[in-house]
PDB file of C-alpha atoms in Angstrom:
ATOM      1  CA  MET A   1       0.006  -0.055  -0.090  1.00 45.00           C
ATOM      2  CA  SER A   2       1.411   3.466  -0.836  1.00 45.00           C
ATOM      3  CA  THR A   3       2.707   5.617   1.932  1.00 48.00           C
ATOM      4  CA  ASN A   4       1.612   8.713   0.392  1.00 52.00           C
ATOM      5  CA  PRO A   5      -1.020  10.256   2.620  1.00 47.00           C
ATOM      6  CA  SER A   6      -2.912  11.764  -0.196  1.00 44.00           C
ATOM      7  CA  PHE A   7      -3.383   8.426  -1.927  1.00 40.00           C
ATOM      8  CA  ASP A   8      -6.525   6.629  -1.162  1.00 46.00           C
ATOM      9  CA  ALA A   9      -7.131   3.413  -3.211  1.00 44.00           C
ATOM     10  CA  ARG A  10     -10.815   3.149  -2.353  1.00 45.00           C
ATOM     11  CA  PRO A  11     -13.323   3.904  -5.014  1.00 49.00           C
ATOM     12  CA  LYS A  12     -14.942   7.499  -4.802  1.00 56.00           C
ATOM     13  CA  GLY A  13     -18.662   7.669  -5.476  1.00 60.00           C
ATOM     14  CA  GLY A  14     -19.979  10.482  -7.639  1.00 71.00           C
ATOM     15  CA  VAL A  15     -22.331  13.144  -6.918  1.00 75.00           C
ATOM     16  CA  GLY A  16     -25.151  10.975  -7.743  1.00 72.00           C
ATOM     17  CA  ASP A  17     -24.047   8.186  -5.335  1.00 78.00           C
ATOM     18  CA  SER A  18     -23.763  10.853  -2.660  1.00 83.00           C
ATOM     19  CA  PHE A  19     -27.119  12.189  -3.382  1.00 82.00           C
ATOM     20  CA  ARG A  20     -28.604   8.533  -3.256  1.00 80.00           C
ATOM     21  CA  SER A  21     -27.056   7.612   0.100  1.00 84.00           C
ATOM     22  CA  TRP A  22     -28.543  10.884   1.464  1.00 85.00           C
ATOM     23  CA  TRP A  23     -31.832  10.218   0.079  1.00 82.00           C
ATOM     24  CA  ASN A  24     -32.141   6.679   1.276  1.00 80.00           C
ATOM     25  CA  ALA A  25     -31.183   7.799   4.667  1.00 85.00           C
ATOM     26  CA  GLN A  26     -34.108  10.056   5.115  1.00 84.00           C
ATOM     27  CA  ALA A  27     -37.496   9.077   6.583  1.00 85.00           C
ATOM     28  CA  ARG A  28     -40.291   8.541   4.115  1.00 83.00           C
ATOM     29  CA  VAL A  29     -41.885  11.765   5.471  1.00 88.00           C
ATOM     30  CA  THR A  30     -38.909  13.613   4.908  1.00 88.00           C
ATOM     31  CA  GLN A  31     -38.664  12.265   1.375  1.00 86.00           C
ATOM     32  CA  TRP A  32     -42.458  13.195   0.660  1.00 87.00           C
ATOM     33  CA  ALA A  33     -41.796  16.528   1.952  1.00 90.00           C
ATOM     34  CA  PHE A  34     -38.852  17.239  -0.658  1.00 88.00           C
ATOM     35  CA  GLY A  35     -40.388  15.218  -3.335  1.00 87.00           C
ATOM     36  CA  VAL A  36     -44.028  16.659  -3.662  1.00 90.00           C
ATOM     37  CA  PRO A  37     -42.728  20.237  -4.178  1.00 91.00           C
ATOM     38  CA  PHE A  38     -40.287  18.932  -6.845  1.00 90.00           C
ATOM     39  CA  ILE A  39     -42.729  17.216  -8.805  1.00 90.00           C
ATOM     40  CA  LEU A  40     -44.995  20.098  -8.510  1.00 91.00           C
ATOM     41  CA  LEU A  41     -42.091  22.254  -9.959  1.00 90.00           C
ATOM     42  CA  ILE A  42     -41.634  19.776 -13.026  1.00 89.00           C
ATOM     43  CA  ALA A  43     -45.232  19.673 -13.705  1.00 90.00           C
ATOM     44  CA  VAL A  44     -45.549  23.478 -13.947  1.00 89.00           C
ATOM     45  CA  LEU A  45     -42.332  23.861 -16.145  1.00 86.00           C
ATOM     46  CA  PRO A  46     -44.364  24.048 -19.508  1.00 86.00           C
ATOM     47  CA  LEU A  47     -46.570  26.864 -18.083  1.00 84.00           C
ATOM     48  CA  LEU A  48     -43.563  29.067 -16.880  1.00 81.00           C
ATOM     49  CA  ASN A  49     -41.993  29.501 -20.365  1.00 77.00           C
ATOM     50  CA  ILE A  50     -38.429  29.752 -18.745  1.00 77.00           C
ATOM     51  CA  PRO A  51     -36.078  31.292 -21.500  1.00 76.00           C
ATOM     52  CA  LEU A  52     -33.295  28.958 -20.927  1.00 74.00           C
ATOM     53  CA  LEU A  53     -35.533  25.967 -21.426  1.00 74.00           C
ATOM     54  CA  THR A  54     -38.326  27.033 -23.888  1.00 73.00           C
ATOM     55  CA  THR A  55     -37.363  27.139 -27.603  1.00 74.00           C
ATOM     56  CA  GLN A  56     -39.233  29.443 -29.766  1.00 74.00           C
ATOM     57  CA  GLY A  57     -41.575  27.612 -32.245  1.00 70.00           C
ATOM     58  CA  THR A  58     -41.425  24.641 -30.216  1.00 75.00           C
ATOM     59  CA  ASN A  59     -44.307  22.978 -28.311  1.00 78.00           C
ATOM     60  CA  PHE A  60     -42.713  22.706 -24.775  1.00 83.00           C
ATOM     61  CA  GLY A  61     -45.526  20.911 -23.536  1.00 84.00           C
ATOM     62  CA  ALA A  62     -45.416  18.310 -26.345  1.00 85.00           C
ATOM     63  CA  VAL A  63     -41.634  17.900 -25.509  1.00 87.00           C
ATOM     64  CA  MET A  64     -42.443  17.283 -21.933  1.00 89.00           C
ATOM     65  CA  ALA A  65     -45.125  14.732 -22.723  1.00 90.00           C
ATOM     66  CA  GLN A  66     -42.492  12.860 -24.652  1.00 90.00           C
ATOM     67  CA  PHE A  67     -40.132  13.210 -21.465  1.00 89.00           C
ATOM     68  CA  GLY A  68     -43.005  11.731 -19.380  1.00 91.00           C
ATOM     69  CA  MET A  69     -43.645   8.878 -21.646  1.00 91.00           C
ATOM     70  CA  TYR A  70     -39.658   7.892 -21.890  1.00 92.00           C
ATOM     71  CA  ALA A  71     -39.375   8.307 -18.276  1.00 93.00           C
ATOM     72  CA  LEU A  72     -42.164   5.718 -17.597  1.00 93.00           C
ATOM     73  CA  ILE A  73     -40.500   3.273 -20.236  1.00 93.00           C
ATOM     74  CA  ALA A  74     -37.194   3.790 -18.337  1.00 94.00           C
ATOM     75  CA  ILE A  75     -38.781   2.837 -15.096  1.00 94.00           C
ATOM     76  CA  GLY A  76     -40.210  -0.334 -16.438  1.00 93.00           C
ATOM     77  CA  LEU A  77     -37.077  -1.284 -18.248  1.00 94.00           C
ATOM     78  CA  ASN A  78     -35.076  -0.600 -15.094  1.00 94.00           C
ATOM     79  CA  VAL A  79     -36.918  -3.390 -13.100  1.00 93.00           C
ATOM     80  CA  VAL A  80     -35.685  -5.899 -15.732  1.00 93.00           C
ATOM     81  CA  VAL A  81     -31.989  -4.403 -16.239  1.00 92.00           C
ATOM     82  CA  GLY A  82     -31.315  -2.347 -13.151  1.00 90.00           C
ATOM     83  CA  GLN A  83     -32.895  -4.394 -10.494  1.00 91.00           C
ATOM     84  CA  ALA A  84     -32.913  -8.028 -11.804  1.00 90.00           C
ATOM     85  CA  GLY A  85     -29.839  -7.469 -14.049  1.00 90.00           C
ATOM     86  CA  LEU A  86     -31.720  -9.091 -17.232  1.00 90.00           C
ATOM     87  CA  LEU A  87     -30.214  -7.615 -20.500  1.00 88.00           C
ATOM     88  CA  ASP A  88     -33.189  -6.892 -22.433  1.00 89.00           C
ATOM     89  CA  LEU A  89     -32.630  -5.530 -25.934  1.00 90.00           C
ATOM     90  CA  GLY A  90     -36.137  -5.944 -27.110  1.00 90.00           C
ATOM     91  CA  TYR A  91     -38.238  -3.901 -24.760  1.00 92.00           C
ATOM     92  CA  VAL A  92     -39.609  -1.997 -27.468  1.00 93.00           C
ATOM     93  CA  GLY A  93     -41.918  -4.962 -28.392  1.00 93.00           C
ATOM     94  CA  PHE A  94     -43.739  -4.682 -25.148  1.00 94.00           C
ATOM     95  CA  TYR A  95     -44.166  -0.984 -25.819  1.00 95.00           C
ATOM     96  CA  ALA A  96     -45.601  -1.928 -29.370  1.00 95.00           C
ATOM     97  CA  VAL A  97     -47.851  -4.516 -27.747  1.00 96.00           C
ATOM     98  CA  GLY A  98     -49.390  -1.790 -25.544  1.00 95.00           C
ATOM     99  CA  ALA A  99     -49.829   0.767 -28.195  1.00 95.00           C
ATOM    100  CA  TYR A 100     -51.392  -1.656 -30.674  1.00 95.00           C
ATOM    101  CA  THR A 101     -53.794  -3.188 -28.078  1.00 95.00           C
ATOM    102  CA  VAL A 102     -55.174   0.418 -27.622  1.00 95.00           C
ATOM    103  CA  ALA A 103     -55.341   0.931 -31.545  1.00 94.00           C
ATOM    104  CA  LEU A 104     -56.753  -2.207 -32.417  1.00 94.00           C
ATOM    105  CA  LEU A 105     -59.573  -1.907 -29.897  1.00 94.00           C
ATOM    106  CA  THR A 106     -60.232   1.865 -30.460  1.00 93.00           C
ATOM    107  CA  SER A 107     -58.981   2.777 -34.364  1.00 93.00           C
ATOM    108  CA  PRO A 108     -61.855   2.903 -36.859  1.00 91.00           C
ATOM    109  CA  ALA A 109     -59.319   1.262 -39.348  1.00 90.00           C
ATOM    110  CA  SER A 110     -59.118  -1.847 -37.101  1.00 91.00           C
ATOM    111  CA  PRO A 111     -61.267  -4.989 -37.674  1.00 91.00           C
ATOM    112  CA  TRP A 112     -61.435  -5.119 -33.982  1.00 92.00           C
ATOM    113  CA  ASN A 113     -62.778  -1.777 -33.463  1.00 91.00           C
ATOM    114  CA  GLN A 114     -64.985  -1.772 -30.431  1.00 90.00           C
ATOM    115  CA  THR A 115     -65.927   1.951 -30.321  1.00 88.00           C
ATOM    116  CA  GLY A 116     -68.309   1.849 -33.200  1.00 76.00           C
ATOM    117  CA  PRO A 117     -71.985   0.612 -33.463  1.00 78.00           C
ATOM    118  CA  GLY A 118     -72.370  -2.778 -31.621  1.00 77.00           C
ATOM    119  CA  GLY A 119     -69.017  -2.243 -29.768  1.00 81.00           C
ATOM    120  CA  TRP A 120     -68.563  -2.501 -25.854  1.00 87.00           C
ATOM    121  CA  LEU A 121     -66.534   0.723 -25.678  1.00 85.00           C
ATOM    122  CA  SER A 122     -67.849   4.172 -25.272  1.00 85.00           C
ATOM    123  CA  THR A 123     -65.771   6.761 -27.272  1.00 80.00           C
ATOM    124  CA  ASP A 124     -65.597   8.987 -24.036  1.00 82.00           C
ATOM    125  CA  TRP A 125     -63.809   6.451 -21.925  1.00 89.00           C
ATOM    126  CA  ALA A 126     -62.536   3.975 -24.388  1.00 91.00           C
ATOM    127  CA  TRP A 127     -58.880   4.963 -23.527  1.00 93.00           C
ATOM    128  CA  LEU A 128     -59.159   4.702 -20.103  1.00 92.00           C
ATOM    129  CA  ALA A 129     -60.915   1.284 -20.325  1.00 93.00           C
ATOM    130  CA  CYS A 130     -57.804   0.116 -22.922  1.00 94.00           C
ATOM    131  CA  LEU A 131     -55.357   0.963 -20.474  1.00 95.00           C
ATOM    132  CA  PRO A 132     -55.551  -1.798 -18.023  1.00 95.00           C
ATOM    133  CA  ILE A 133     -56.361  -3.979 -20.838  1.00 95.00           C
ATOM    134  CA  ALA A 134     -53.116  -3.090 -22.487  1.00 95.00           C
ATOM    135  CA  ILE A 135     -51.219  -3.546 -19.286  1.00 96.00           C
ATOM    136  CA  MET A 136     -52.722  -7.137 -18.778  1.00 96.00           C
ATOM    137  CA  ILE A 137     -52.143  -8.324 -22.396  1.00 96.00           C
ATOM    138  CA  THR A 138     -48.471  -6.855 -22.336  1.00 96.00           C
ATOM    139  CA  ALA A 139     -47.761  -8.650 -18.879  1.00 95.00           C
ATOM    140  CA  ILE A 140     -49.016 -12.087 -20.541  1.00 95.00           C
ATOM    141  CA  SER A 141     -46.853 -11.278 -23.381  1.00 94.00           C
ATOM    142  CA  GLY A 142     -43.985 -10.979 -20.982  1.00 93.00           C
ATOM    143  CA  LEU A 143     -45.009 -14.224 -19.258  1.00 93.00           C
ATOM    144  CA  ILE A 144     -45.188 -16.069 -22.560  1.00 92.00           C
ATOM    145  CA  LEU A 145     -41.699 -14.831 -23.712  1.00 90.00           C
ATOM    146  CA  GLY A 146     -40.064 -15.114 -20.283  1.00 90.00           C
ATOM    147  CA  SER A 147     -41.194 -18.745 -19.326  1.00 90.00           C
ATOM    148  CA  PRO A 148     -39.021 -20.379 -22.012  1.00 89.00           C
ATOM    149  CA  THR A 149     -36.215 -17.849 -22.446  1.00 87.00           C
ATOM    150  CA  LEU A 150     -35.161 -16.689 -18.786  1.00 86.00           C
ATOM    151  CA  ARG A 151     -33.066 -19.796 -18.258  1.00 85.00           C
ATOM    152  CA  LEU A 152     -30.749 -18.146 -20.806  1.00 85.00           C
ATOM    153  CA  ARG A 153     -28.165 -15.862 -19.424  1.00 83.00           C
ATOM    154  CA  GLY A 154     -26.156 -12.736 -20.528  1.00 81.00           C
ATOM    155  CA  ASP A 155     -25.636 -12.284 -24.344  1.00 85.00           C
ATOM    156  CA  TYR A 156     -28.122 -15.071 -25.256  1.00 89.00           C
ATOM    157  CA  LEU A 157     -30.822 -13.703 -23.246  1.00 89.00           C
ATOM    158  CA  ALA A 158     -30.177 -10.413 -25.078  1.00 89.00           C
ATOM    159  CA  ILE A 159     -30.229 -11.869 -28.446  1.00 91.00           C
ATOM    160  CA  VAL A 160     -33.608 -13.444 -27.855  1.00 91.00           C
ATOM    161  CA  THR A 161     -35.191 -10.336 -26.570  1.00 91.00           C
ATOM    162  CA  LEU A 162     -33.667  -8.682 -29.415  1.00 91.00           C
ATOM    163  CA  GLY A 163     -35.589 -11.113 -31.871  1.00 92.00           C
ATOM    164  CA  PHE A 164     -38.633 -10.898 -30.017  1.00 92.00           C
ATOM    165  CA  GLY A 165     -38.821  -6.814 -30.506  1.00 92.00           C
ATOM    166  CA  GLU A 166     -38.240  -7.492 -34.289  1.00 93.00           C
ATOM    167  CA  ILE A 167     -40.782 -10.203 -34.376  1.00 94.00           C
ATOM    168  CA  VAL A 168     -43.302  -7.697 -33.142  1.00 94.00           C
ATOM    169  CA  ARG A 169     -42.490  -5.208 -35.373  1.00 94.00           C
ATOM    170  CA  LEU A 170     -42.417  -7.481 -38.531  1.00 94.00           C
ATOM    171  CA  LEU A 171     -45.804  -8.827 -37.497  1.00 94.00           C
ATOM    172  CA  ALA A 172     -47.294  -5.290 -37.385  1.00 93.00           C
ATOM    173  CA  ASP A 173     -45.821  -4.589 -40.580  1.00 93.00           C
ATOM    174  CA  ASN A 174     -47.130  -7.739 -42.327  1.00 94.00           C
ATOM    175  CA  LEU A 175     -50.443  -8.373 -40.887  1.00 92.00           C
ATOM    176  CA  ILE A 176     -52.114  -5.737 -43.145  1.00 92.00           C
ATOM    177  CA  GLU A 177     -55.652  -6.821 -42.670  1.00 92.00           C
ATOM    178  CA  ILE A 178     -55.355  -6.360 -39.012  1.00 93.00           C
ATOM    179  CA  THR A 179     -52.629  -3.831 -38.157  1.00 92.00           C
ATOM    180  CA  GLY A 180     -52.995  -1.642 -41.498  1.00 91.00           C
ATOM    181  CA  GLY A 181     -49.213  -2.781 -42.175  1.00 90.00           C
ATOM    182  CA  GLY A 182     -47.139   0.530 -43.119  1.00 88.00           C
ATOM    183  CA  ARG A 183     -50.391   2.458 -43.200  1.00 91.00           C
ATOM    184  CA  GLY A 184     -50.831   2.004 -39.516  1.00 91.00           C
ATOM    185  CA  LEU A 185     -53.864   2.784 -37.290  1.00 93.00           C
ATOM    186  CA  ALA A 186     -55.299   6.041 -37.159  1.00 92.00           C
ATOM    187  CA  GLN A 187     -57.872   8.040 -34.976  1.00 91.00           C
ATOM    188  CA  VAL A 188     -56.884   6.055 -31.915  1.00 93.00           C
ATOM    189  CA  ALA A 189     -58.968   6.915 -28.816  1.00 91.00           C
ATOM    190  CA  TYR A 190     -57.792   9.312 -26.030  1.00 91.00           C
ATOM    191  CA  PRO A 191     -59.445  10.502 -22.881  1.00 89.00           C
ATOM    192  CA  ARG A 192     -62.686  12.574 -23.731  1.00 86.00           C
ATOM    193  CA  PHE A 193     -61.965  15.256 -20.938  1.00 83.00           C
ATOM    194  CA  GLY A 194     -62.728  19.089 -20.574  1.00 77.00           C
ATOM    195  CA  THR A 195     -65.009  19.484 -23.623  1.00 78.00           C
ATOM    196  CA  SER A 196     -65.997  22.887 -24.346  1.00 76.00           C
ATOM    197  CA  GLU A 197     -66.960  25.187 -27.116  1.00 76.00           C
ATOM    198  CA  SER A 198     -63.312  26.151 -27.714  1.00 75.00           C
ATOM    199  CA  ASN A 199     -62.189  22.361 -27.486  1.00 78.00           C
ATOM    200  CA  PRO A 200     -65.295  20.260 -28.506  1.00 79.00           C
ATOM    201  CA  LEU A 201     -63.084  17.201 -28.616  1.00 83.00           C
ATOM    202  CA  GLY A 202     -61.447  17.549 -25.164  1.00 84.00           C
ATOM    203  CA  VAL A 203     -58.230  18.949 -23.841  1.00 86.00           C
ATOM    204  CA  PHE A 204     -56.335  15.637 -24.705  1.00 89.00           C
ATOM    205  CA  SER A 205     -57.069  15.928 -28.434  1.00 86.00           C
ATOM    206  CA  ALA A 206     -54.386  16.294 -30.761  1.00 81.00           C
ATOM    207  CA  GLY A 207     -56.244  19.383 -31.965  1.00 79.00           C
ATOM    208  CA  ASN A 208     -55.674  21.491 -28.852  1.00 79.00           C
ATOM    209  CA  VAL A 209     -52.701  23.262 -29.920  1.00 78.00           C
ATOM    210  CA  SER A 210     -53.513  26.837 -29.031  1.00 73.00           C
ATOM    211  CA  GLY A 211     -52.694  28.552 -25.752  1.00 70.00           C
ATOM    212  CA  THR A 212     -50.689  27.443 -22.724  1.00 76.00           C
ATOM    213  CA  LEU A 213     -52.700  24.486 -21.686  1.00 82.00           C
ATOM    214  CA  ASN A 214     -52.477  22.788 -24.960  1.00 85.00           C
ATOM    215  CA  SER A 215     -52.822  18.932 -25.098  1.00 88.00           C
ATOM    216  CA  GLY A 216     -49.187  18.217 -24.616  1.00 88.00           C
ATOM    217  CA  VAL A 217     -49.336  19.836 -21.073  1.00 90.00           C
ATOM    218  CA  TRP A 218     -52.354  17.736 -20.279  1.00 92.00           C
ATOM    219  CA  TRP A 219     -50.687  14.408 -21.409  1.00 93.00           C
ATOM    220  CA  PHE A 220     -47.545  15.530 -19.592  1.00 93.00           C
ATOM    221  CA  TRP A 221     -49.630  15.851 -16.510  1.00 94.00           C
ATOM    222  CA  LEU A 222     -51.421  12.537 -16.984  1.00 94.00           C
ATOM    223  CA  SER A 223     -47.863  10.908 -17.470  1.00 94.00           C
ATOM    224  CA  ILE A 224     -46.669  12.231 -14.141  1.00 94.00           C
ATOM    225  CA  VAL A 225     -49.537  10.654 -12.398  1.00 94.00           C
ATOM    226  CA  LEU A 226     -48.751   7.462 -13.941  1.00 95.00           C
ATOM    227  CA  ILE A 227     -45.128   7.825 -12.954  1.00 95.00           C
ATOM    228  CA  VAL A 228     -45.703   8.479  -9.350  1.00 94.00           C
ATOM    229  CA  ILE A 229     -48.088   5.741  -9.054  1.00 95.00           C
ATOM    230  CA  VAL A 230     -45.588   3.155 -10.853  1.00 95.00           C
ATOM    231  CA  LEU A 231     -42.849   4.603  -8.690  1.00 93.00           C
ATOM    232  CA  ILE A 232     -44.510   3.922  -5.473  1.00 92.00           C
ATOM    233  CA  PHE A 233     -45.485   0.478  -6.758  1.00 94.00           C
ATOM    234  CA  VAL A 234     -41.828  -0.356  -7.844  1.00 93.00           C
ATOM    235  CA  GLY A 235     -40.200   1.239  -4.774  1.00 89.00           C
ATOM    236  CA  ASN A 236     -42.400  -1.022  -2.476  1.00 91.00           C
ATOM    237  CA  LEU A 237     -41.185  -3.910  -4.332  1.00 92.00           C
ATOM    238  CA  GLU A 238     -37.742  -2.902  -4.109  1.00 89.00           C
ATOM    239  CA  ARG A 239     -37.888  -2.739  -0.373  1.00 87.00           C
ATOM    240  CA  SER A 240     -39.640  -5.935  -0.097  1.00 90.00           C
ATOM    241  CA  ARG A 241     -38.580  -9.625  -0.474  1.00 92.00           C
ATOM    242  CA  VAL A 242     -38.881  -9.506  -4.085  1.00 92.00           C
ATOM    243  CA  GLY A 243     -36.473  -6.586  -4.393  1.00 92.00           C
ATOM    244  CA  ARG A 244     -33.762  -8.097  -2.357  1.00 93.00           C
ATOM    245  CA  ALA A 245     -34.210 -11.189  -4.397  1.00 93.00           C
ATOM    246  CA  TRP A 246     -33.696  -9.149  -7.562  1.00 93.00           C
ATOM    247  CA  VAL A 247     -30.414  -7.713  -6.148  1.00 92.00           C
ATOM    248  CA  ALA A 248     -29.084 -11.098  -5.018  1.00 93.00           C
ATOM    249  CA  ILE A 249     -29.818 -12.302  -8.749  1.00 92.00           C
ATOM    250  CA  ARG A 250     -28.468  -9.355 -10.328  1.00 92.00           C
ATOM    251  CA  GLU A 251     -25.175  -9.565  -7.944  1.00 91.00           C
ATOM    252  CA  ASP A 252     -24.414 -13.384  -8.438  1.00 90.00           C
ATOM    253  CA  GLU A 253     -27.300 -15.550  -9.784  1.00 89.00           C
ATOM    254  CA  ASP A 254     -25.379 -18.805  -8.639  1.00 89.00           C
ATOM    255  CA  ALA A 255     -24.802 -17.466  -5.264  1.00 92.00           C
ATOM    256  CA  ALA A 256     -28.447 -16.575  -4.712  1.00 91.00           C
ATOM    257  CA  GLU A 257     -29.630 -20.023  -6.168  1.00 90.00           C
ATOM    258  CA  ILE A 258     -27.428 -21.769  -3.804  1.00 91.00           C
ATOM    259  CA  MET A 259     -28.739 -19.627  -0.998  1.00 89.00           C
ATOM    260  CA  GLY A 260     -32.287 -20.816  -1.631  1.00 89.00           C
ATOM    261  CA  VAL A 261     -33.587 -17.909  -3.759  1.00 90.00           C
ATOM    262  CA  PRO A 262     -35.791 -19.310  -6.651  1.00 91.00           C
ATOM    263  CA  THR A 263     -34.309 -17.409  -9.153  1.00 91.00           C
ATOM    264  CA  PHE A 264     -36.348 -18.362 -12.164  1.00 92.00           C
ATOM    265  CA  LYS A 265     -39.442 -17.321 -10.305  1.00 92.00           C
ATOM    266  CA  PHE A 266     -38.267 -14.053  -9.465  1.00 93.00           C
ATOM    267  CA  LYS A 267     -36.755 -13.178 -12.770  1.00 93.00           C
ATOM    268  CA  LEU A 268     -40.125 -14.133 -14.428  1.00 93.00           C
ATOM    269  CA  TRP A 269     -41.587 -11.534 -11.902  1.00 93.00           C
ATOM    270  CA  ALA A 270     -39.357  -8.767 -13.073  1.00 93.00           C
ATOM    271  CA  PHE A 271     -40.022  -9.568 -16.661  1.00 92.00           C
ATOM    272  CA  VAL A 272     -43.769  -9.523 -16.468  1.00 94.00           C
ATOM    273  CA  ILE A 273     -43.884  -6.333 -14.196  1.00 95.00           C
ATOM    274  CA  GLY A 274     -41.450  -4.609 -16.498  1.00 94.00           C
ATOM    275  CA  ALA A 275     -43.592  -5.780 -19.469  1.00 95.00           C
ATOM    276  CA  GLY A 276     -46.791  -4.514 -18.088  1.00 95.00           C
ATOM    277  CA  ILE A 277     -45.166  -1.029 -17.359  1.00 95.00           C
ATOM    278  CA  GLY A 278     -44.021  -1.060 -20.970  1.00 94.00           C
ATOM    279  CA  GLY A 279     -47.354  -1.779 -22.069  1.00 95.00           C
ATOM    280  CA  MET A 280     -48.647   1.233 -20.052  1.00 95.00           C
ATOM    281  CA  SER A 281     -46.251   3.543 -21.646  1.00 94.00           C
ATOM    282  CA  GLY A 282     -47.340   2.221 -25.152  1.00 94.00           C
ATOM    283  CA  ALA A 283     -50.877   2.787 -24.289  1.00 95.00           C
ATOM    284  CA  LEU A 284     -50.020   6.494 -23.244  1.00 94.00           C
ATOM    285  CA  TYR A 285     -47.979   6.755 -26.577  1.00 94.00           C
ATOM    286  CA  ALA A 286     -51.063   5.443 -28.734  1.00 94.00           C
ATOM    287  CA  GLY A 287     -53.608   7.944 -27.164  1.00 92.00           C
ATOM    288  CA  GLN A 288     -51.252  10.804 -27.324  1.00 92.00           C
ATOM    289  CA  VAL A 289     -50.162  10.669 -30.957  1.00 91.00           C
ATOM    290  CA  GLN A 290     -53.507   8.997 -31.931  1.00 91.00           C
ATOM    291  CA  PHE A 291     -51.709   7.113 -34.596  1.00 92.00           C
ATOM    292  CA  VAL A 292     -49.629   3.939 -34.374  1.00 94.00           C
ATOM    293  CA  VAL A 293     -47.395   2.594 -37.199  1.00 94.00           C
ATOM    294  CA  PRO A 294     -44.649  -0.104 -37.303  1.00 93.00           C
ATOM    295  CA  THR A 295     -41.633   2.006 -37.903  1.00 91.00           C
ATOM    296  CA  ASN A 296     -41.948   3.611 -34.596  1.00 89.00           C
ATOM    297  CA  PHE A 297     -41.000   0.358 -32.996  1.00 92.00           C
ATOM    298  CA  ASN A 298     -37.748  -0.463 -34.243  1.00 90.00           C
ATOM    299  CA  VAL A 299     -34.308  -1.623 -32.581  1.00 88.00           C
ATOM    300  CA  ILE A 300     -33.062   1.947 -32.589  1.00 91.00           C
ATOM    301  CA  ASN A 301     -35.827   2.806 -30.048  1.00 90.00           C
ATOM    302  CA  SER A 302     -34.884  -0.287 -27.923  1.00 89.00           C
ATOM    303  CA  VAL A 303     -31.271   0.944 -27.742  1.00 90.00           C
ATOM    304  CA  LEU A 304     -32.564   4.398 -26.781  1.00 91.00           C
ATOM    305  CA  PHE A 305     -34.647   3.139 -23.758  1.00 92.00           C
ATOM    306  CA  LEU A 306     -31.633   1.064 -22.599  1.00 91.00           C
ATOM    307  CA  CYS A 307     -29.514   4.317 -22.848  1.00 91.00           C
ATOM    308  CA  ALA A 308     -32.192   5.994 -20.734  1.00 90.00           C
ATOM    309  CA  VAL A 309     -31.642   3.595 -18.059  1.00 90.00           C
ATOM    310  CA  VAL A 310     -27.875   3.182 -18.253  1.00 87.00           C
ATOM    311  CA  LEU A 311     -27.341   7.000 -18.335  1.00 84.00           C
ATOM    312  CA  GLY A 312     -30.227   7.732 -15.849  1.00 75.00           C
TER     313      GLY A 312
END
């Protein structure tokens, strides 16, 4: 060991590590006391028009709505990659399943449209009704994919999940009679809320582009609500027996299995939960843009989601 008193061989954490340690040491009441004002500040950012952040000619609310959607995606992928240590390169497939679930059930161009005559969905609440359906179907797809593949590890699992993402995109592109192929599915349902003479289709409509409270701001606020709900759910899981099992699997799966942790079951839990959150973000995307097309679910977006988790 060096005799130089200024030399320290111990690794030093960054600012993020120091903040995380300080945050985890606080009581839950203190965390909420700091967190709620911060969330409210983030929520009103599109209304403040801060010169440093606001770009002229750009809908800042729409940009923040995309930010909220990607944040939700990153939270779901972090369950799989960050908590359980499973390298998933095809997460965009779950995102696509959630988006197409909403589009197939609500788009007039879909053969499975349920908002028209004889359908069981009302136009006013169709998106809200399809949100839990999208989460459930995406979670089931995660269960179907994870059951035979989660016995693989490392690069092998990454290749299989990458193939899953591409298979979903190719199916959406080639099942023309169902998904519309490259034409996509338009007029997807969205929450009909806040209808008035100036906004006859509601504040969430893509036509609400004028004024400060445009559709992007409303979608951003909705994404914040979903993010908070998902963070509370995932945070409670992380502090539970399930979260401790995920950490053990991530650090050393063989050691965890020797110590009695049912690794396959908990990896499947992570995969299903992550898939469900991905389906939620896909439903959010479908309602926000009201148009779903296969080209938006390519492998580049999957890598972008993974970068969001790693850099975040």
